[in-house]
Short mmCIF file of C-alpha atoms in Angstrom, two decimals:
data_model
loop_
_atom_site.label_atom_id
_atom_site.label_comp_id
_atom_site.label_asym_id
_atom_site.label_seq_id
_atom_site.Cartn_x
_atom_site.Cartn_y
_atom_site.Cartn_z
CA UNK A 1013 0.00 0.00 0.00
CA UNK A 1014 1.41 3.39 -0.99
CA UNK A 1015 1.03 5.82 1.93
CA UNK A 1016 0.52 9.37 0.72
CA UNK A 1017 0.84 12.76 2.34
CA UNK A 1018 -1.03 15.53 0.55
CA UNK A 1019 0.04 19.18 0.94
CA UNK A 1020 -2.26 21.61 -0.88
CA UNK A 1021 -3.76 24.84 0.42
CA UNK A 1022 -6.99 24.77 -1.60
CA UNK A 1023 -9.39 22.47 0.26
CA UNK A 1024 -11.54 22.30 -2.87
CA UNK A 1025 -8.67 20.37 -4.50
CA UNK A 1026 -7.02 18.73 -1.51
CA UNK A 1027 -10.06 16.92 -0.15
CA UNK A 1028 -11.48 15.61 -3.44
CA UNK A 1029 -7.96 14.56 -4.47
CA UNK A 1030 -7.47 12.72 -1.17
CA UNK A 1031 -10.86 11.05 -1.68
CA UNK A 1032 -10.04 9.99 -5.25
CA UNK A 1033 -6.56 8.75 -4.35
CA UNK A 1034 -8.14 6.65 -1.59
CA UNK A 1035 -10.35 5.05 -4.26
CA UNK A 1036 -7.24 3.47 -5.81
CA UNK A 1037 -6.73 -0.03 -4.40
CA UNK A 1038 -3.03 0.50 -3.69
CA UNK A 1039 -3.13 4.08 -2.27
CA UNK A 1040 -3.99 5.41 1.15
CA UNK A 1041 -3.81 9.08 2.10
CA UNK A 1042 -2.35 9.08 5.60
CA UNK A 1043 -2.28 12.81 6.22
CA UNK A 1044 -3.20 16.15 4.67
CA UNK A 1045 -1.96 19.68 5.23
CA UNK A 1046 -3.02 23.08 3.94
CA UNK A 1047 -0.02 25.12 5.09
CA UNK A 1048 3.74 24.74 5.55
CA UNK A 1049 3.30 24.79 9.32
CA UNK A 1050 0.67 22.03 9.20
CA UNK A 1051 2.84 20.00 6.84
CA UNK A 1052 5.89 20.24 9.10
CA UNK A 1053 3.77 19.15 12.07
CA UNK A 1054 2.27 16.32 10.04
CA UNK A 1055 5.74 15.06 9.07
CA UNK A 1056 6.51 14.21 12.68
CA UNK A 1057 5.96 10.51 13.22
CA UNK A 1058 4.04 9.98 9.98
CA UNK A 1059 4.82 6.85 8.03
CA UNK A 1060 4.60 7.65 4.35
CA UNK A 1061 5.99 6.61 1.00
CA UNK A 1062 5.14 9.66 -1.05
CA UNK A 1063 4.34 13.32 -0.54
CA UNK A 1064 2.36 15.30 -3.09
CA UNK A 1065 3.28 18.94 -2.56
CA UNK A 1066 1.92 22.19 -3.94
CA UNK A 1067 4.79 24.67 -3.88
CA UNK A 1068 2.70 27.78 -3.29
CA UNK A 1069 1.36 27.71 0.24
CA UNK A 1070 -0.11 30.64 2.15
CA UNK A 1071 2.73 30.67 4.70
CA UNK A 1072 5.61 30.31 2.27
CA UNK A 1073 7.33 28.52 -0.54
CA UNK A 1074 7.35 24.76 -0.04
CA UNK A 1075 10.59 23.95 -1.90
CA UNK A 1076 12.33 23.37 1.43
CA UNK A 1077 9.51 21.03 2.44
CA UNK A 1078 10.57 18.72 -0.38
CA UNK A 1079 13.87 18.03 1.40
CA UNK A 1080 12.13 17.71 4.77
CA UNK A 1081 9.62 15.23 3.38
CA UNK A 1082 12.37 13.13 1.79
CA UNK A 1083 14.17 13.04 5.12
CA UNK A 1084 11.01 11.93 6.94
CA UNK A 1085 11.59 8.29 6.13
CA UNK A 1086 13.58 5.86 3.99
CA UNK A 1087 12.80 6.09 0.28
CA UNK A 1088 10.15 8.80 0.62
CA UNK A 1089 9.42 10.19 -2.84
CA UNK A 1090 8.04 13.62 -3.61
CA UNK A 1091 5.77 14.64 -6.46
CA UNK A 1092 5.19 18.37 -6.94
CA UNK A 1093 1.86 19.62 -8.28
CA UNK A 1094 2.05 23.25 -9.30
CA UNK A 1095 0.42 25.99 -11.39
CA UNK A 1096 3.82 27.54 -11.98
CA UNK A 1097 5.24 27.39 -15.49
CA UNK A 1098 8.51 29.02 -14.41
CA UNK A 1099 11.39 26.69 -15.36
CA UNK A 1100 13.38 27.99 -12.36
CA UNK A 1101 10.64 26.87 -9.97
CA UNK A 1102 10.66 23.40 -11.53
CA UNK A 1103 14.47 23.36 -11.46
CA UNK A 1104 14.54 24.24 -7.75
CA UNK A 1105 12.02 21.50 -7.03
CA UNK A 1106 14.07 18.92 -8.93
CA UNK A 1107 17.24 20.04 -7.18
CA UNK A 1108 15.50 19.72 -3.82
CA UNK A 1109 14.78 16.10 -4.69
CA UNK A 1110 11.32 16.02 -6.24
CA UNK A 1111 11.05 12.92 -8.42
CA UNK A 1112 8.57 14.69 -10.62
CA UNK A 1113 6.87 18.01 -11.21
CA UNK A 1114 3.39 18.05 -12.71
CA UNK A 1115 1.62 21.15 -13.88
CA UNK A 1116 -1.99 21.46 -12.76
CA UNK A 1117 -3.08 21.29 -16.37
CA UNK A 1118 -2.62 17.54 -15.98
CA UNK A 1119 -5.72 15.41 -15.94
CA UNK A 1120 -6.61 13.29 -12.96
CA UNK A 1121 -5.48 10.03 -14.56
CA UNK A 1122 -2.12 11.60 -15.29
CA UNK A 1123 -1.78 12.53 -11.62
CA UNK A 1124 -2.66 9.01 -10.49
CA UNK A 1125 -0.18 7.46 -12.96
CA UNK A 1126 2.51 9.90 -11.83
CA UNK A 1127 1.91 8.97 -8.18
CA UNK A 1128 2.29 5.30 -8.97
CA UNK A 1129 5.44 5.86 -11.05
CA UNK A 1130 7.16 8.09 -8.50
CA UNK A 1131 6.18 5.91 -5.55
CA UNK A 1132 7.75 2.99 -7.41
CA UNK A 1133 11.08 4.81 -7.51
CA UNK A 1134 10.72 6.28 -10.99
CA UNK A 1135 11.25 9.83 -12.16
CA UNK A 1136 8.93 11.88 -14.30
CA UNK A 1137 11.84 13.55 -16.09
CA UNK A 1138 14.19 12.10 -18.67
CA UNK A 1139 17.89 12.15 -17.71
CA UNK A 1140 18.45 15.04 -20.14
CA UNK A 1141 15.59 17.03 -18.62
CA UNK A 1142 16.91 16.41 -15.11
CA UNK A 1143 20.43 17.54 -16.06
CA UNK A 1144 18.98 20.65 -17.69
CA UNK A 1145 16.99 21.51 -14.57
CA UNK A 1146 19.92 20.93 -12.24
CA UNK A 1147 22.08 23.20 -14.42
CA UNK A 1148 19.38 25.87 -14.34
CA UNK A 1149 19.13 25.62 -10.55
CA UNK A 1150 22.89 25.93 -10.25
CA UNK A 1151 22.98 28.94 -12.59
CA UNK A 1152 20.28 30.61 -10.52
CA UNK A 1153 22.25 29.98 -7.32
CA UNK A 1154 25.37 31.50 -8.89
CA UNK A 1155 23.41 34.51 -10.12
CA UNK A 1156 22.01 34.97 -6.63
CA UNK A 1157 25.48 34.72 -5.09
CA UNK A 1158 26.88 37.30 -7.56
CA UNK A 1159 23.95 39.59 -6.80
CA UNK A 1160 24.59 39.39 -3.06
CA UNK A 1161 28.23 40.33 -3.69
CA UNK A 1162 27.14 43.29 -5.80
CA UNK A 1163 24.67 44.47 -3.18
CA UNK A 1164 27.27 44.13 -0.42
CA UNK A 1165 29.53 46.47 -2.41
CA UNK A 1166 27.08 49.36 -2.10
CA UNK A 1167 28.15 52.15 0.21
CA UNK A 1168 25.73 53.24 2.96
CA UNK A 1169 24.98 56.35 0.89
CA UNK A 1170 24.28 54.27 -2.17
CA UNK A 1171 21.87 52.14 -0.14
CA UNK A 1172 20.02 55.32 0.82
CA UNK A 1173 19.87 56.34 -2.82
CA UNK A 1174 18.63 52.87 -3.79
CA UNK A 1175 15.87 53.14 -1.20
CA UNK A 1176 14.91 56.55 -2.60
CA UNK A 1177 14.85 55.13 -6.14
CA UNK A 1178 12.50 52.40 -4.94
CA UNK A 1179 10.18 55.09 -3.60
CA UNK A 1180 10.05 56.55 -7.10
CA UNK A 1181 12.10 59.64 -6.34
CA UNK A 1182 13.85 61.40 -9.20
CA UNK A 1183 17.40 62.75 -9.08
CA UNK A 1184 16.40 66.22 -7.81
CA UNK A 1185 14.27 64.75 -5.02
CA UNK A 1186 17.09 62.39 -4.05
CA UNK A 1187 19.57 65.28 -3.97
CA UNK A 1188 17.18 67.28 -1.77
CA UNK A 1189 16.56 64.39 0.60
CA UNK A 1190 20.26 63.58 0.95
CA UNK A 1191 21.29 67.24 1.03
CA UNK A 1192 23.74 66.73 -1.79
CA UNK A 1193 24.18 68.32 -5.19
CA UNK A 1194 22.27 67.03 -8.21
CA UNK A 1195 25.54 65.87 -9.76
CA UNK A 1196 26.38 63.89 -6.62
CA UNK A 1197 22.94 62.24 -6.59
CA UNK A 1198 23.34 61.30 -10.26
CA UNK A 1199 26.81 59.92 -9.58
CA UNK A 1200 25.41 57.68 -6.83
CA UNK A 1201 22.72 56.39 -9.19
CA UNK A 1202 25.32 55.70 -11.90
CA UNK A 1203 27.50 53.88 -9.39
CA UNK A 1204 24.58 51.66 -8.32
CA UNK A 1205 23.75 50.86 -11.93
CA UNK A 1206 27.42 50.01 -12.60
CA UNK A 1207 27.80 47.82 -9.51
CA UNK A 1208 24.63 45.89 -10.37
CA UNK A 1209 25.73 45.46 -13.98
CA UNK A 1210 22.41 46.74 -15.30
CA UNK A 1211 21.57 49.48 -17.76
CA UNK A 1212 18.96 51.67 -16.14
CA UNK A 1213 17.60 52.79 -12.80
CA UNK A 1214 14.48 50.68 -13.41
CA UNK A 1215 16.63 47.60 -13.94
CA UNK A 1216 18.55 48.51 -10.77
CA UNK A 1217 15.29 48.61 -8.81
CA UNK A 1218 14.18 45.28 -10.27
CA UNK A 1219 17.58 43.76 -9.50
CA UNK A 1220 17.45 44.99 -5.91
CA UNK A 1221 13.87 43.77 -5.51
CA UNK A 1222 14.59 40.35 -6.95
CA UNK A 1223 17.53 39.82 -4.65
CA UNK A 1224 15.92 41.19 -1.52
CA UNK A 1225 17.90 44.42 -1.16
CA UNK A 1226 14.71 46.48 -1.10
CA UNK A 1227 11.00 46.00 -0.67
CA UNK A 1228 8.28 48.06 -2.22
CA UNK A 1229 5.78 49.38 0.32
CA UNK A 1230 2.23 49.39 -0.98
CA UNK A 1231 0.40 52.62 -0.15
CA UNK A 1232 -2.44 52.36 2.40
CA UNK B 491 -43.72 12.66 -13.31
CA UNK B 492 -40.12 11.76 -12.53
CA UNK B 493 -38.26 14.38 -10.55
CA UNK B 494 -35.67 16.31 -12.54
CA UNK B 495 -32.11 15.10 -12.02
CA UNK B 496 -29.80 17.76 -10.62
CA UNK B 497 -27.27 18.90 -13.18
CA UNK B 498 -23.92 20.25 -11.96
CA UNK B 499 -21.50 21.93 -14.34
CA UNK B 500 -17.86 21.94 -13.18
CA UNK B 501 -15.89 24.49 -15.17
CA UNK B 502 -13.20 25.73 -12.78
CA UNK B 503 -9.49 26.03 -13.45
CA UNK B 504 -6.98 24.52 -13.59
CA UNK B 505 -7.69 21.18 -15.22
CA UNK B 506 -6.41 19.03 -12.36
CA UNK B 507 -8.78 20.76 -9.94
CA UNK B 508 -11.67 20.45 -12.39
CA UNK B 509 -11.21 16.77 -13.16
CA UNK B 510 -10.60 15.76 -9.55
CA UNK B 511 -13.68 17.61 -8.36
CA UNK B 512 -15.83 16.15 -11.15
CA UNK B 513 -14.69 12.62 -10.39
CA UNK B 514 -15.24 13.01 -6.64
CA UNK B 515 -18.73 14.46 -7.06
CA UNK B 516 -19.71 11.63 -9.41
CA UNK B 517 -18.61 9.11 -6.80
CA UNK B 518 -20.18 10.87 -3.84
CA UNK B 519 -23.45 11.81 -5.53
CA UNK B 520 -23.95 9.09 -8.17
CA UNK B 521 -27.60 9.97 -8.66
CA UNK B 522 -26.90 13.48 -10.01
CA UNK B 523 -25.46 14.49 -13.35
CA UNK B 524 -21.98 16.03 -13.11
CA UNK B 525 -20.56 17.49 -16.30
CA UNK B 526 -17.08 18.93 -16.74
CA UNK B 527 -16.59 21.78 -19.18
CA UNK B 528 -13.64 23.79 -20.38
CA UNK B 529 -13.63 27.23 -18.74
CA UNK B 530 -13.44 28.95 -22.14
CA UNK B 531 -16.74 27.26 -23.03
CA UNK B 532 -18.48 28.20 -19.77
CA UNK B 533 -21.21 30.36 -21.30
CA UNK B 534 -21.85 27.95 -24.15
CA UNK B 535 -22.09 25.06 -21.71
CA UNK B 536 -24.47 26.96 -19.42
CA UNK B 537 -26.76 27.83 -22.33
CA UNK B 538 -26.65 24.32 -23.78
CA UNK B 539 -26.95 22.29 -20.62
CA UNK B 540 -28.91 24.63 -18.29
CA UNK B 541 -27.17 23.34 -15.16
CA UNK B 542 -28.74 23.89 -11.75
CA UNK B 543 -25.34 24.46 -10.16
CA UNK B 544 -22.15 25.82 -11.71
CA UNK B 545 -18.66 25.61 -10.19
CA UNK B 546 -16.39 28.13 -11.87
CA UNK B 547 -13.32 30.33 -11.51
CA UNK B 548 -14.91 33.39 -13.11
CA UNK B 549 -18.46 34.60 -12.92
CA UNK B 550 -20.21 35.46 -16.17
CA UNK B 551 -23.62 36.95 -16.99
CA UNK B 552 -24.73 33.60 -18.37
CA UNK B 553 -23.99 31.90 -15.04
CA UNK B 554 -25.67 34.68 -13.06
CA UNK B 555 -28.77 34.65 -15.24
CA UNK B 556 -29.29 30.96 -15.83
CA UNK B 557 -27.86 29.00 -12.88
CA UNK B 558 -30.00 28.84 -9.72
CA UNK B 559 -26.82 28.11 -7.75
CA UNK B 560 -23.19 28.80 -8.42
CA UNK B 561 -19.86 28.54 -6.64
CA UNK B 562 -17.07 30.92 -7.59
CA UNK B 563 -13.68 29.53 -6.59
CA UNK B 564 -10.74 31.83 -5.84
CA UNK B 565 -11.53 34.63 -8.33
CA UNK B 566 -8.33 36.25 -9.52
CA UNK B 567 -6.33 33.88 -7.34
CA UNK B 568 -7.76 35.34 -4.13
CA UNK B 569 -8.34 33.16 -1.06
CA UNK B 570 -12.05 33.59 -1.45
CA UNK B 571 -15.02 31.46 -2.37
CA UNK B 572 -18.37 33.04 -3.21
CA UNK B 573 -21.46 30.86 -3.01
CA UNK B 574 -24.84 31.71 -4.44
CA UNK B 575 -27.28 29.03 -3.35
CA UNK B 576 -30.74 29.56 -4.81
CA UNK B 577 -30.75 33.24 -3.96
CA UNK B 578 -28.67 33.15 -0.79
CA UNK B 579 -25.17 34.52 -0.98
CA UNK B 580 -22.30 33.45 1.23
CA UNK B 581 -18.56 33.91 1.18
CA UNK B 582 -15.79 31.85 2.71
CA UNK B 583 -11.97 31.75 2.51
CA UNK B 584 -12.10 28.20 1.10
CA UNK B 585 -14.52 25.42 0.29
CA UNK B 586 -14.16 21.93 1.68
CA UNK B 587 -15.82 18.88 0.19
CA UNK B 588 -18.57 18.67 2.81
CA UNK B 589 -19.55 22.27 2.17
CA UNK B 590 -19.71 21.69 -1.58
CA UNK B 591 -21.86 18.60 -1.04
CA UNK B 592 -24.12 20.73 1.15
CA UNK B 593 -24.50 23.24 -1.70
CA UNK B 594 -25.44 20.37 -4.00
CA UNK B 595 -27.95 18.95 -1.52
CA UNK B 596 -29.54 22.35 -0.88
CA UNK B 597 -29.85 23.03 -4.59
CA UNK B 598 -31.33 19.59 -5.13
CA UNK B 599 -33.85 20.12 -2.34
CA UNK B 600 -34.88 23.41 -3.97
CA UNK B 601 -35.23 21.70 -7.33
CA UNK B 602 -37.42 18.96 -5.89
CA UNK B 603 -39.66 21.48 -4.15
CA UNK B 604 -40.31 22.88 -7.64
#
């Protein structure tokens, strides 16, 4: 009997899916969770052979949960079910140890067949696909590392200027806020753009956002 | 005269959700008619099939005008479910299977009362 843990935040999918999986003669759903916190609690002491995980949960990204689920017992397999079409998301899931990633455009039979295949030790990807995804995950990690180095090279003043850029301030407003000349403000902006290796202030903002150097506050 | 069989149209996205829900409802309520439809054909399906209950991811005029009951799941990706059950409107952050079966049963009871 294949013991299944189901992690999916939408109850309107999770519960019918658990019900339908239980209809299969060789499956039993041993536990369900709708959040990361619930899933981590459910992992304690659960005996399972396979976890079906939705990566987008209300309390965070579940990529790390893939590793935790695989560590929960010997030979635990993970199948990811996701609406994401981002190859980087799939790559991260594969790197974390998911034996397969299925898009939620898959039909129900396809999901059931994937569960059986993955629980039996198989992968949903070809070797070439897996290598491609692992390379993509590695490239993303390297890009992230390079970005952190670039951000760390900013001076305190440049960080202030970056924050002002993220608020949508122009050069004159930045100069006024920092009590510096317009030329000095522009020089700081140019320096930021150069250090990030981008071509415009908009790209600098996007770069900083993507790598966590700034956050955009939504107006109340 | 034989009572009319409840007709449920399941046209939510994405496909996995739609097919799983359709299959589960057919198992749990074998006496009703459960039809899956592609979301892009929602209006056409409503006009053709005249379902008593529609489960969808976007609400259209056709659904509002022709379906006595409807369930709108997570419009725009929000954590929100809107239920319209024969004139009564409710909202909830999510919809579990028991609640959906209750919507079906209430709609069926309304249908049988004529």
